[in-house]
Amino acid sequence: MANSRSGESVVSRVARLLQCFDADHGELSAAELAERAGLSTSTTHRLASAMAEDGLLFRTGRGRFRIGLALWEAGQRGTRFQAFSQLALPFMEAIHVTLKQNVSLSILDESTAEIVYLERLTHRGAQEDLTKVALRQPALSVSAGLAMLAFSPASVQERILSMPWDPSALQSGVTEGHMRRRLAQARVDGYVHLPGVLVGSLAGLAAPILDAHRQVLGALAIVQTMADVNLKVQVPVLLSATRGLSGMVGNLPRD
């Protein structure tokens, strides 16, 4: 792939453009793309136009851009994430029906210390929990991230704990010592209960999904109001689901 004068490849610049789109920015002009990607307007317009021709982006009648159908189709074709979601859905539905709470499936992106939501089931009577499919959250700020990190190799834990923290994403007063104690307790309990997750009135409950070698593949989590917390009922349901799912993931393709 030809490089720019800065040495950045075309693939890298295309990736920067695609990363500009999120839940709050589903449609962007070329100028907005350029600003968010940190590219020149001419480069952005040239790349975005070429991406639209190939279906990676869609150009609206007003000349703005959205994620294209071809990119969505590519993401649906037999990826391990799709297979993982399909395996997880029956277990998520069991939690959803039994506990009548929002349920999510997420994975850990070790390179960024974030979790990514792959699947989500919502319950009409449950309070909005601020999670969305494909949304990212700092791993240290949510129960699912802590549950996955607790069962990750020590080298991964140390690397993520040593990364700069965003204080606004964490509970007030949380220190590295607090985090280490939470991770240690999660390894003993097999789950993480985190009051005050995302907003102060909500609590997260999550458990990891492990393969036959006890490597972390993901986590199932529920987010509920503090008033709805009932660990005696909810923990057995969640652990039953994650253990059942863990027993079925042996044939998933690995990285």
PDB file of C-alpha atoms in Angstrom:
ATOM      1  CA  MET A   1       0.000   0.000   0.000  1.00  0.00           C
ATOM      2  CA  ALA A   2       1.338   3.424  -0.929  1.00  0.00           C
ATOM      3  CA  ASN A   3       2.374   5.583   1.979  1.00  0.00           C
ATOM      4  CA  SER A   4       1.707   9.261   2.517  1.00  0.00           C
ATOM      5  CA  ARG A   5       4.579  11.697   2.832  1.00  0.00           C
ATOM      6  CA  SER A   6       4.329  11.177   6.592  1.00  0.00           C
ATOM      7  CA  GLY A   7       4.972   7.457   6.074  1.00  0.00           C
ATOM      8  CA  GLU A   8       1.439   6.425   7.049  1.00  0.00           C
ATOM      9  CA  SER A   9      -0.074   3.709   4.864  1.00  0.00           C
ATOM     10  CA  VAL A  10      -3.375   3.962   3.052  1.00  0.00           C
ATOM     11  CA  VAL A  11      -4.745   1.198   5.282  1.00  0.00           C
ATOM     12  CA  SER A  12      -3.880   3.219   8.384  1.00  0.00           C
ATOM     13  CA  ARG A  13      -5.610   6.301   7.013  1.00  0.00           C
ATOM     14  CA  VAL A  14      -8.693   4.296   6.030  1.00  0.00           C
ATOM     15  CA  ALA A  15      -8.782   2.835   9.542  1.00  0.00           C
ATOM     16  CA  ARG A  16      -8.621   6.344  11.016  1.00  0.00           C
ATOM     17  CA  LEU A  17     -11.607   7.385   8.926  1.00  0.00           C
ATOM     18  CA  LEU A  18     -13.664   4.356   9.958  1.00  0.00           C
ATOM     19  CA  GLN A  19     -12.857   5.006  13.630  1.00  0.00           C
ATOM     20  CA  CYS A  20     -14.471   8.445  13.319  1.00  0.00           C
ATOM     21  CA  PHE A  21     -17.940   6.888  13.322  1.00  0.00           C
ATOM     22  CA  ASP A  22     -19.594   5.979  16.602  1.00  0.00           C
ATOM     23  CA  ALA A  23     -23.019   5.949  18.222  1.00  0.00           C
ATOM     24  CA  ASP A  24     -23.046   9.756  18.447  1.00  0.00           C
ATOM     25  CA  HIS A  25     -21.516  10.361  15.017  1.00  0.00           C
ATOM     26  CA  GLY A  26     -23.274   8.025  12.601  1.00  0.00           C
ATOM     27  CA  GLU A  27     -23.140  10.489   9.704  1.00  0.00           C
ATOM     28  CA  LEU A  28     -20.297  12.911   8.998  1.00  0.00           C
ATOM     29  CA  SER A  29     -19.299  15.397   6.315  1.00  0.00           C
ATOM     30  CA  ALA A  30     -15.885  15.229   4.671  1.00  0.00           C
ATOM     31  CA  ALA A  31     -14.802  18.241   6.731  1.00  0.00           C
ATOM     32  CA  GLU A  32     -15.970  16.587   9.959  1.00  0.00           C
ATOM     33  CA  LEU A  33     -14.186  13.363   9.004  1.00  0.00           C
ATOM     34  CA  ALA A  34     -11.004  15.293   8.292  1.00  0.00           C
ATOM     35  CA  GLU A  35     -11.131  17.054  11.651  1.00  0.00           C
ATOM     36  CA  ARG A  36     -11.866  13.875  13.645  1.00  0.00           C
ATOM     37  CA  ALA A  37      -9.263  11.794  11.771  1.00  0.00           C
ATOM     38  CA  GLY A  38      -6.580  14.465  11.782  1.00  0.00           C
ATOM     39  CA  LEU A  39      -6.195  14.318   7.991  1.00  0.00           C
ATOM     40  CA  SER A  40      -6.247  17.036   5.366  1.00  0.00           C
ATOM     41  CA  THR A  41      -9.578  17.794   3.740  1.00  0.00           C
ATOM     42  CA  SER A  42      -8.310  16.818   0.281  1.00  0.00           C
ATOM     43  CA  THR A  43      -6.947  13.469   1.511  1.00  0.00           C
ATOM     44  CA  THR A  44     -10.136  12.765   3.413  1.00  0.00           C
ATOM     45  CA  HIS A  45     -12.366  13.586   0.450  1.00  0.00           C
ATOM     46  CA  ARG A  46     -10.291  11.405  -1.883  1.00  0.00           C
ATOM     47  CA  LEU A  47     -10.220   8.419   0.479  1.00  0.00           C
ATOM     48  CA  ALA A  48     -13.872   8.733   1.526  1.00  0.00           C
ATOM     49  CA  SER A  49     -14.993   8.922  -2.105  1.00  0.00           C
ATOM     50  CA  ALA A  50     -12.989   5.800  -2.982  1.00  0.00           C
ATOM     51  CA  MET A  51     -14.368   3.996   0.087  1.00  0.00           C
ATOM     52  CA  ALA A  52     -17.911   4.942  -0.971  1.00  0.00           C
ATOM     53  CA  GLU A  53     -17.319   3.525  -4.454  1.00  0.00           C
ATOM     54  CA  ASP A  54     -16.315   0.197  -2.876  1.00  0.00           C
ATOM     55  CA  GLY A  55     -19.192   0.153  -0.382  1.00  0.00           C
ATOM     56  CA  LEU A  56     -17.080   0.716   2.741  1.00  0.00           C
ATOM     57  CA  LEU A  57     -18.849   4.045   3.185  1.00  0.00           C
ATOM     58  CA  PHE A  58     -22.214   5.285   1.943  1.00  0.00           C
ATOM     59  CA  ARG A  59     -22.553   8.802   0.541  1.00  0.00           C
ATOM     60  CA  THR A  60     -25.900  10.421   1.297  1.00  0.00           C
ATOM     61  CA  GLY A  61     -27.768  12.735  -1.051  1.00  0.00           C
ATOM     62  CA  ARG A  62     -26.361  15.660   0.943  1.00  0.00           C
ATOM     63  CA  GLY A  63     -22.789  14.490   0.345  1.00  0.00           C
ATOM     64  CA  ARG A  64     -22.275  13.221   3.882  1.00  0.00           C
ATOM     65  CA  PHE A  65     -20.885   9.781   4.752  1.00  0.00           C
ATOM     66  CA  ARG A  66     -22.068   6.787   6.774  1.00  0.00           C
ATOM     67  CA  ILE A  67     -20.670   3.278   7.307  1.00  0.00           C
ATOM     68  CA  GLY A  68     -21.385   1.308   4.142  1.00  0.00           C
ATOM     69  CA  LEU A  69     -23.306  -1.907   3.593  1.00  0.00           C
ATOM     70  CA  ALA A  70     -20.261  -3.791   2.286  1.00  0.00           C
ATOM     71  CA  LEU A  71     -18.418  -3.195   5.535  1.00  0.00           C
ATOM     72  CA  TRP A  72     -21.380  -4.425   7.590  1.00  0.00           C
ATOM     73  CA  GLU A  73     -21.679  -7.521   5.381  1.00  0.00           C
ATOM     74  CA  ALA A  74     -17.989  -8.307   5.784  1.00  0.00           C
ATOM     75  CA  GLY A  75     -18.349  -8.135   9.549  1.00  0.00           C
ATOM     76  CA  GLN A  76     -21.172 -10.669   9.480  1.00  0.00           C
ATOM     77  CA  ARG A  77     -19.362 -13.350   7.486  1.00  0.00           C
ATOM     78  CA  GLY A  78     -18.186 -16.068   9.801  1.00  0.00           C
ATOM     79  CA  THR A  79     -16.066 -14.055  12.191  1.00  0.00           C
ATOM     80  CA  ARG A  80     -15.235 -15.610  15.551  1.00  0.00           C
ATOM     81  CA  PHE A  81     -17.098 -12.723  17.193  1.00  0.00           C
ATOM     82  CA  GLN A  82     -20.268 -13.609  15.314  1.00  0.00           C
ATOM     83  CA  ALA A  83     -19.879 -17.283  16.259  1.00  0.00           C
ATOM     84  CA  PHE A  84     -19.281 -16.303  19.884  1.00  0.00           C
ATOM     85  CA  SER A  85     -22.414 -14.137  19.922  1.00  0.00           C
ATOM     86  CA  GLN A  86     -24.517 -16.927  18.429  1.00  0.00           C
ATOM     87  CA  LEU A  87     -23.321 -19.384  21.070  1.00  0.00           C
ATOM     88  CA  ALA A  88     -23.938 -16.874  23.841  1.00  0.00           C
ATOM     89  CA  LEU A  89     -27.460 -15.790  22.876  1.00  0.00           C
ATOM     90  CA  PRO A  90     -29.377 -18.746  24.406  1.00  0.00           C
ATOM     91  CA  PHE A  91     -27.545 -18.252  27.707  1.00  0.00           C
ATOM     92  CA  MET A  92     -28.155 -14.511  27.590  1.00  0.00           C
ATOM     93  CA  GLU A  93     -31.826 -15.131  26.926  1.00  0.00           C
ATOM     94  CA  ALA A  94     -32.011 -17.448  29.943  1.00  0.00           C
ATOM     95  CA  ILE A  95     -30.566 -14.707  32.184  1.00  0.00           C
ATOM     96  CA  HIS A  96     -32.809 -12.127  30.545  1.00  0.00           C
ATOM     97  CA  VAL A  97     -36.008 -14.128  31.123  1.00  0.00           C
ATOM     98  CA  THR A  98     -35.093 -15.255  34.652  1.00  0.00           C
ATOM     99  CA  LEU A  99     -33.791 -11.990  36.082  1.00  0.00           C
ATOM    100  CA  LYS A 100     -35.679  -9.502  33.876  1.00  0.00           C
ATOM    101  CA  GLN A 101     -32.613  -7.286  33.528  1.00  0.00           C
ATOM    102  CA  ASN A 102     -30.481  -6.015  30.646  1.00  0.00           C
ATOM    103  CA  VAL A 103     -27.787  -8.558  29.695  1.00  0.00           C
ATOM    104  CA  SER A 104     -24.619  -7.970  27.693  1.00  0.00           C
ATOM    105  CA  LEU A 105     -21.804 -10.004  26.139  1.00  0.00           C
ATOM    106  CA  SER A 106     -18.414  -8.312  25.890  1.00  0.00           C
ATOM    107  CA  ILE A 107     -14.786  -9.058  25.097  1.00  0.00           C
ATOM    108  CA  LEU A 108     -11.541  -7.496  26.322  1.00  0.00           C
ATOM    109  CA  ASP A 109      -9.315  -5.509  23.975  1.00  0.00           C
ATOM    110  CA  GLU A 110      -6.014  -5.863  25.799  1.00  0.00           C
ATOM    111  CA  SER A 111      -4.237  -3.363  23.549  1.00  0.00           C
ATOM    112  CA  THR A 112      -6.463  -0.472  24.630  1.00  0.00           C
ATOM    113  CA  ALA A 113      -7.569  -1.714  28.091  1.00  0.00           C
ATOM    114  CA  GLU A 114     -11.188  -1.463  26.949  1.00  0.00           C
ATOM    115  CA  ILE A 115     -14.092  -3.831  26.631  1.00  0.00           C
ATOM    116  CA  VAL A 116     -16.220  -4.035  23.488  1.00  0.00           C
ATOM    117  CA  TYR A 117     -19.879  -5.043  23.661  1.00  0.00           C
ATOM    118  CA  LEU A 118     -20.732  -7.768  21.132  1.00  0.00           C
ATOM    119  CA  GLU A 119     -24.348  -8.445  22.041  1.00  0.00           C
ATOM    120  CA  ARG A 120     -27.029  -6.961  24.259  1.00  0.00           C
ATOM    121  CA  LEU A 121     -30.539  -7.924  25.330  1.00  0.00           C
ATOM    122  CA  THR A 122     -32.749  -5.299  26.928  1.00  0.00           C
ATOM    123  CA  HIS A 123     -35.720  -5.728  29.217  1.00  0.00           C
ATOM    124  CA  ARG A 124     -38.585  -3.285  28.913  1.00  0.00           C
ATOM    125  CA  GLY A 125     -38.903  -2.795  32.667  1.00  0.00           C
ATOM    126  CA  ALA A 126     -35.171  -2.400  33.296  1.00  0.00           C
ATOM    127  CA  GLN A 127     -33.479   0.979  33.595  1.00  0.00           C
ATOM    128  CA  GLU A 128     -31.323   2.110  30.663  1.00  0.00           C
ATOM    129  CA  ASP A 129     -27.766   0.948  31.406  1.00  0.00           C
ATOM    130  CA  LEU A 130     -25.859   3.051  28.820  1.00  0.00           C
ATOM    131  CA  THR A 131     -24.372   0.027  26.999  1.00  0.00           C
ATOM    132  CA  LYS A 132     -24.676  -0.458  23.237  1.00  0.00           C
ATOM    133  CA  VAL A 133     -23.390  -3.067  20.801  1.00  0.00           C
ATOM    134  CA  ALA A 134     -19.910  -2.056  19.532  1.00  0.00           C
ATOM    135  CA  LEU A 135     -19.568   0.519  22.319  1.00  0.00           C
ATOM    136  CA  ARG A 136     -16.264   0.578  24.181  1.00  0.00           C
ATOM    137  CA  GLN A 137     -15.800   1.155  27.910  1.00  0.00           C
ATOM    138  CA  PRO A 138     -12.604   1.322  29.995  1.00  0.00           C
ATOM    139  CA  ALA A 139     -12.071  -2.194  31.361  1.00  0.00           C
ATOM    140  CA  LEU A 140     -11.322  -0.954  34.876  1.00  0.00           C
ATOM    141  CA  SER A 141     -14.582   1.001  35.095  1.00  0.00           C
ATOM    142  CA  VAL A 142     -17.122  -1.797  34.559  1.00  0.00           C
ATOM    143  CA  SER A 143     -17.841  -5.174  36.126  1.00  0.00           C
ATOM    144  CA  ALA A 144     -17.347  -7.090  32.863  1.00  0.00           C
ATOM    145  CA  GLY A 145     -13.886  -5.599  32.361  1.00  0.00           C
ATOM    146  CA  LEU A 146     -12.816  -6.443  35.905  1.00  0.00           C
ATOM    147  CA  ALA A 147     -14.195  -9.990  35.583  1.00  0.00           C
ATOM    148  CA  MET A 148     -12.187 -10.601  32.406  1.00  0.00           C
ATOM    149  CA  LEU A 149      -9.072  -8.928  33.735  1.00  0.00           C
ATOM    150  CA  ALA A 150      -9.172 -10.975  36.955  1.00  0.00           C
ATOM    151  CA  PHE A 151      -8.826 -14.192  34.946  1.00  0.00           C
ATOM    152  CA  SER A 152      -6.328 -12.830  32.415  1.00  0.00           C
ATOM    153  CA  PRO A 153      -2.610 -13.671  32.593  1.00  0.00           C
ATOM    154  CA  ALA A 154      -0.624 -11.692  35.164  1.00  0.00           C
ATOM    155  CA  SER A 155       1.294  -9.959  32.365  1.00  0.00           C
ATOM    156  CA  VAL A 156      -1.958  -8.590  30.918  1.00  0.00           C
ATOM    157  CA  GLN A 157      -3.129  -7.433  34.335  1.00  0.00           C
ATOM    158  CA  GLU A 158       0.132  -5.628  35.019  1.00  0.00           C
ATOM    159  CA  ARG A 159       0.159  -3.947  31.615  1.00  0.00           C
ATOM    160  CA  ILE A 160      -3.407  -2.667  31.968  1.00  0.00           C
ATOM    161  CA  LEU A 161      -2.947  -1.572  35.577  1.00  0.00           C
ATOM    162  CA  SER A 162       0.157   0.356  34.540  1.00  0.00           C
ATOM    163  CA  MET A 163      -1.675   2.280  31.795  1.00  0.00           C
ATOM    164  CA  PRO A 164      -2.848   5.848  32.494  1.00  0.00           C
ATOM    165  CA  TRP A 165      -6.326   5.854  34.049  1.00  0.00           C
ATOM    166  CA  ASP A 166      -9.145   8.208  33.169  1.00  0.00           C
ATOM    167  CA  PRO A 167     -10.305   9.424  36.613  1.00  0.00           C
ATOM    168  CA  SER A 168     -13.692  10.443  35.213  1.00  0.00           C
ATOM    169  CA  ALA A 169     -14.404   6.810  34.248  1.00  0.00           C
ATOM    170  CA  LEU A 170     -13.643   5.369  37.691  1.00  0.00           C
ATOM    171  CA  GLN A 171     -15.310   5.582  41.064  1.00  0.00           C
ATOM    172  CA  SER A 172     -13.998   8.394  43.223  1.00  0.00           C
ATOM    173  CA  GLY A 173     -11.021   7.475  45.369  1.00  0.00           C
ATOM    174  CA  VAL A 174     -10.208   4.191  43.627  1.00  0.00           C
ATOM    175  CA  THR A 175      -6.493   3.363  43.803  1.00  0.00           C
ATOM    176  CA  GLU A 176      -4.314   0.666  42.265  1.00  0.00           C
ATOM    177  CA  GLY A 177      -4.471  -1.135  45.591  1.00  0.00           C
ATOM    178  CA  HIS A 178      -8.272  -1.149  45.433  1.00  0.00           C
ATOM    179  CA  MET A 179      -8.123  -2.555  41.907  1.00  0.00           C
ATOM    180  CA  ARG A 180      -5.739  -5.331  42.873  1.00  0.00           C
ATOM    181  CA  ARG A 181      -7.954  -6.348  45.789  1.00  0.00           C
ATOM    182  CA  ARG A 182     -11.019  -6.379  43.535  1.00  0.00           C
ATOM    183  CA  LEU A 183      -9.250  -8.609  41.024  1.00  0.00           C
ATOM    184  CA  ALA A 184      -8.052 -10.969  43.744  1.00  0.00           C
ATOM    185  CA  GLN A 185     -11.563 -11.218  45.206  1.00  0.00           C
ATOM    186  CA  ALA A 186     -13.025 -11.867  41.752  1.00  0.00           C
ATOM    187  CA  ARG A 187     -10.672 -14.825  41.283  1.00  0.00           C
ATOM    188  CA  VAL A 188     -11.968 -16.272  44.548  1.00  0.00           C
ATOM    189  CA  ASP A 189     -15.666 -15.532  43.931  1.00  0.00           C
ATOM    190  CA  GLY A 190     -15.773 -16.189  40.182  1.00  0.00           C
ATOM    191  CA  TYR A 191     -17.698 -12.953  39.566  1.00  0.00           C
ATOM    192  CA  VAL A 192     -17.546  -9.174  40.091  1.00  0.00           C
ATOM    193  CA  HIS A 193     -20.226  -7.046  41.740  1.00  0.00           C
ATOM    194  CA  LEU A 194     -19.542  -3.366  41.155  1.00  0.00           C
ATOM    195  CA  PRO A 195     -21.899  -0.790  42.713  1.00  0.00           C
ATOM    196  CA  GLY A 196     -21.950   2.628  41.095  1.00  0.00           C
ATOM    197  CA  VAL A 197     -21.040   1.399  37.603  1.00  0.00           C
ATOM    198  CA  LEU A 198     -21.504   3.889  34.716  1.00  0.00           C
ATOM    199  CA  VAL A 199     -23.738   6.068  36.929  1.00  0.00           C
ATOM    200  CA  GLY A 200     -24.090   6.127  40.692  1.00  0.00           C
ATOM    201  CA  SER A 201     -27.567   4.580  40.793  1.00  0.00           C
ATOM    202  CA  LEU A 202     -26.578   1.441  38.856  1.00  0.00           C
ATOM    203  CA  ALA A 203     -24.699  -1.725  39.804  1.00  0.00           C
ATOM    204  CA  GLY A 204     -22.917  -4.175  37.536  1.00  0.00           C
ATOM    205  CA  LEU A 205     -22.657  -7.934  38.003  1.00  0.00           C
ATOM    206  CA  ALA A 206     -20.408  -9.921  35.658  1.00  0.00           C
ATOM    207  CA  ALA A 207     -18.707 -13.291  35.312  1.00  0.00           C
ATOM    208  CA  PRO A 208     -16.034 -14.428  32.841  1.00  0.00           C
ATOM    209  CA  ILE A 209     -16.413 -16.944  30.030  1.00  0.00           C
ATOM    210  CA  LEU A 210     -13.411 -19.298  29.984  1.00  0.00           C
ATOM    211  CA  ASP A 211     -12.274 -21.922  27.501  1.00  0.00           C
ATOM    212  CA  ALA A 212     -11.033 -25.404  28.380  1.00  0.00           C
ATOM    213  CA  HIS A 213      -7.612 -23.960  29.239  1.00  0.00           C
ATOM    214  CA  ARG A 214      -9.227 -21.303  31.472  1.00  0.00           C
ATOM    215  CA  GLN A 215      -8.296 -18.543  29.052  1.00  0.00           C
ATOM    216  CA  VAL A 216     -10.702 -15.612  29.062  1.00  0.00           C
ATOM    217  CA  LEU A 217     -12.907 -15.296  25.990  1.00  0.00           C
ATOM    218  CA  GLY A 218     -15.401 -12.736  27.251  1.00  0.00           C
ATOM    219  CA  ALA A 219     -17.908 -11.955  29.975  1.00  0.00           C
ATOM    220  CA  LEU A 220     -21.647 -11.890  30.564  1.00  0.00           C
ATOM    221  CA  ALA A 221     -22.968  -9.023  32.653  1.00  0.00           C
ATOM    222  CA  ILE A 222     -26.153  -7.476  33.934  1.00  0.00           C
ATOM    223  CA  VAL A 223     -26.530  -3.827  34.901  1.00  0.00           C
ATOM    224  CA  GLN A 224     -29.372  -2.922  37.230  1.00  0.00           C
ATOM    225  CA  THR A 225     -30.490  -0.337  39.737  1.00  0.00           C
ATOM    226  CA  MET A 226     -29.017  -0.581  43.212  1.00  0.00           C
ATOM    227  CA  ALA A 227     -32.513  -1.326  44.511  1.00  0.00           C
ATOM    228  CA  ASP A 228     -32.767  -4.426  42.280  1.00  0.00           C
ATOM    229  CA  VAL A 229     -29.538  -6.056  43.501  1.00  0.00           C
ATOM    230  CA  ASN A 230     -30.155  -9.522  44.935  1.00  0.00           C
ATOM    231  CA  LEU A 231     -26.884 -11.422  44.756  1.00  0.00           C
ATOM    232  CA  LYS A 232     -28.290 -14.575  46.353  1.00  0.00           C
ATOM    233  CA  VAL A 233     -30.626 -14.974  43.387  1.00  0.00           C
ATOM    234  CA  GLN A 234     -28.633 -13.321  40.614  1.00  0.00           C
ATOM    235  CA  VAL A 235     -25.146 -14.780  41.113  1.00  0.00           C
ATOM    236  CA  PRO A 236     -26.222 -18.455  40.719  1.00  0.00           C
ATOM    237  CA  VAL A 237     -28.155 -17.596  37.535  1.00  0.00           C
ATOM    238  CA  LEU A 238     -25.206 -15.698  36.060  1.00  0.00           C
ATOM    239  CA  LEU A 239     -22.613 -18.331  36.993  1.00  0.00           C
ATOM    240  CA  SER A 240     -24.804 -21.128  35.622  1.00  0.00           C
ATOM    241  CA  ALA A 241     -24.985 -19.295  32.298  1.00  0.00           C
ATOM    242  CA  THR A 242     -21.276 -18.500  32.045  1.00  0.00           C
ATOM    243  CA  ARG A 243     -20.273 -22.032  33.013  1.00  0.00           C
ATOM    244  CA  GLY A 244     -22.661 -23.496  30.475  1.00  0.00           C
ATOM    245  CA  LEU A 245     -21.339 -21.179  27.771  1.00  0.00           C
ATOM    246  CA  SER A 246     -17.743 -21.885  28.788  1.00  0.00           C
ATOM    247  CA  GLY A 247     -18.399 -25.568  28.145  1.00  0.00           C
ATOM    248  CA  MET A 248     -19.432 -24.848  24.546  1.00  0.00           C
ATOM    249  CA  VAL A 249     -16.678 -22.541  23.308  1.00  0.00           C
ATOM    250  CA  GLY A 250     -13.932 -25.098  22.699  1.00  0.00           C
ATOM    251  CA  ASN A 251     -14.381 -25.020  18.922  1.00  0.00           C
ATOM    252  CA  LEU A 252     -14.303 -21.257  18.526  1.00  0.00           C
ATOM    253  CA  PRO A 253     -11.435 -20.020  16.313  1.00  0.00           C
ATOM    254  CA  ARG A 254      -8.674 -18.287  18.249  1.00  0.00           C
ATOM    255  CA  ASP A 255      -6.536 -15.308  17.255  1.00  0.00           C
TER     256      ASP A 255
END
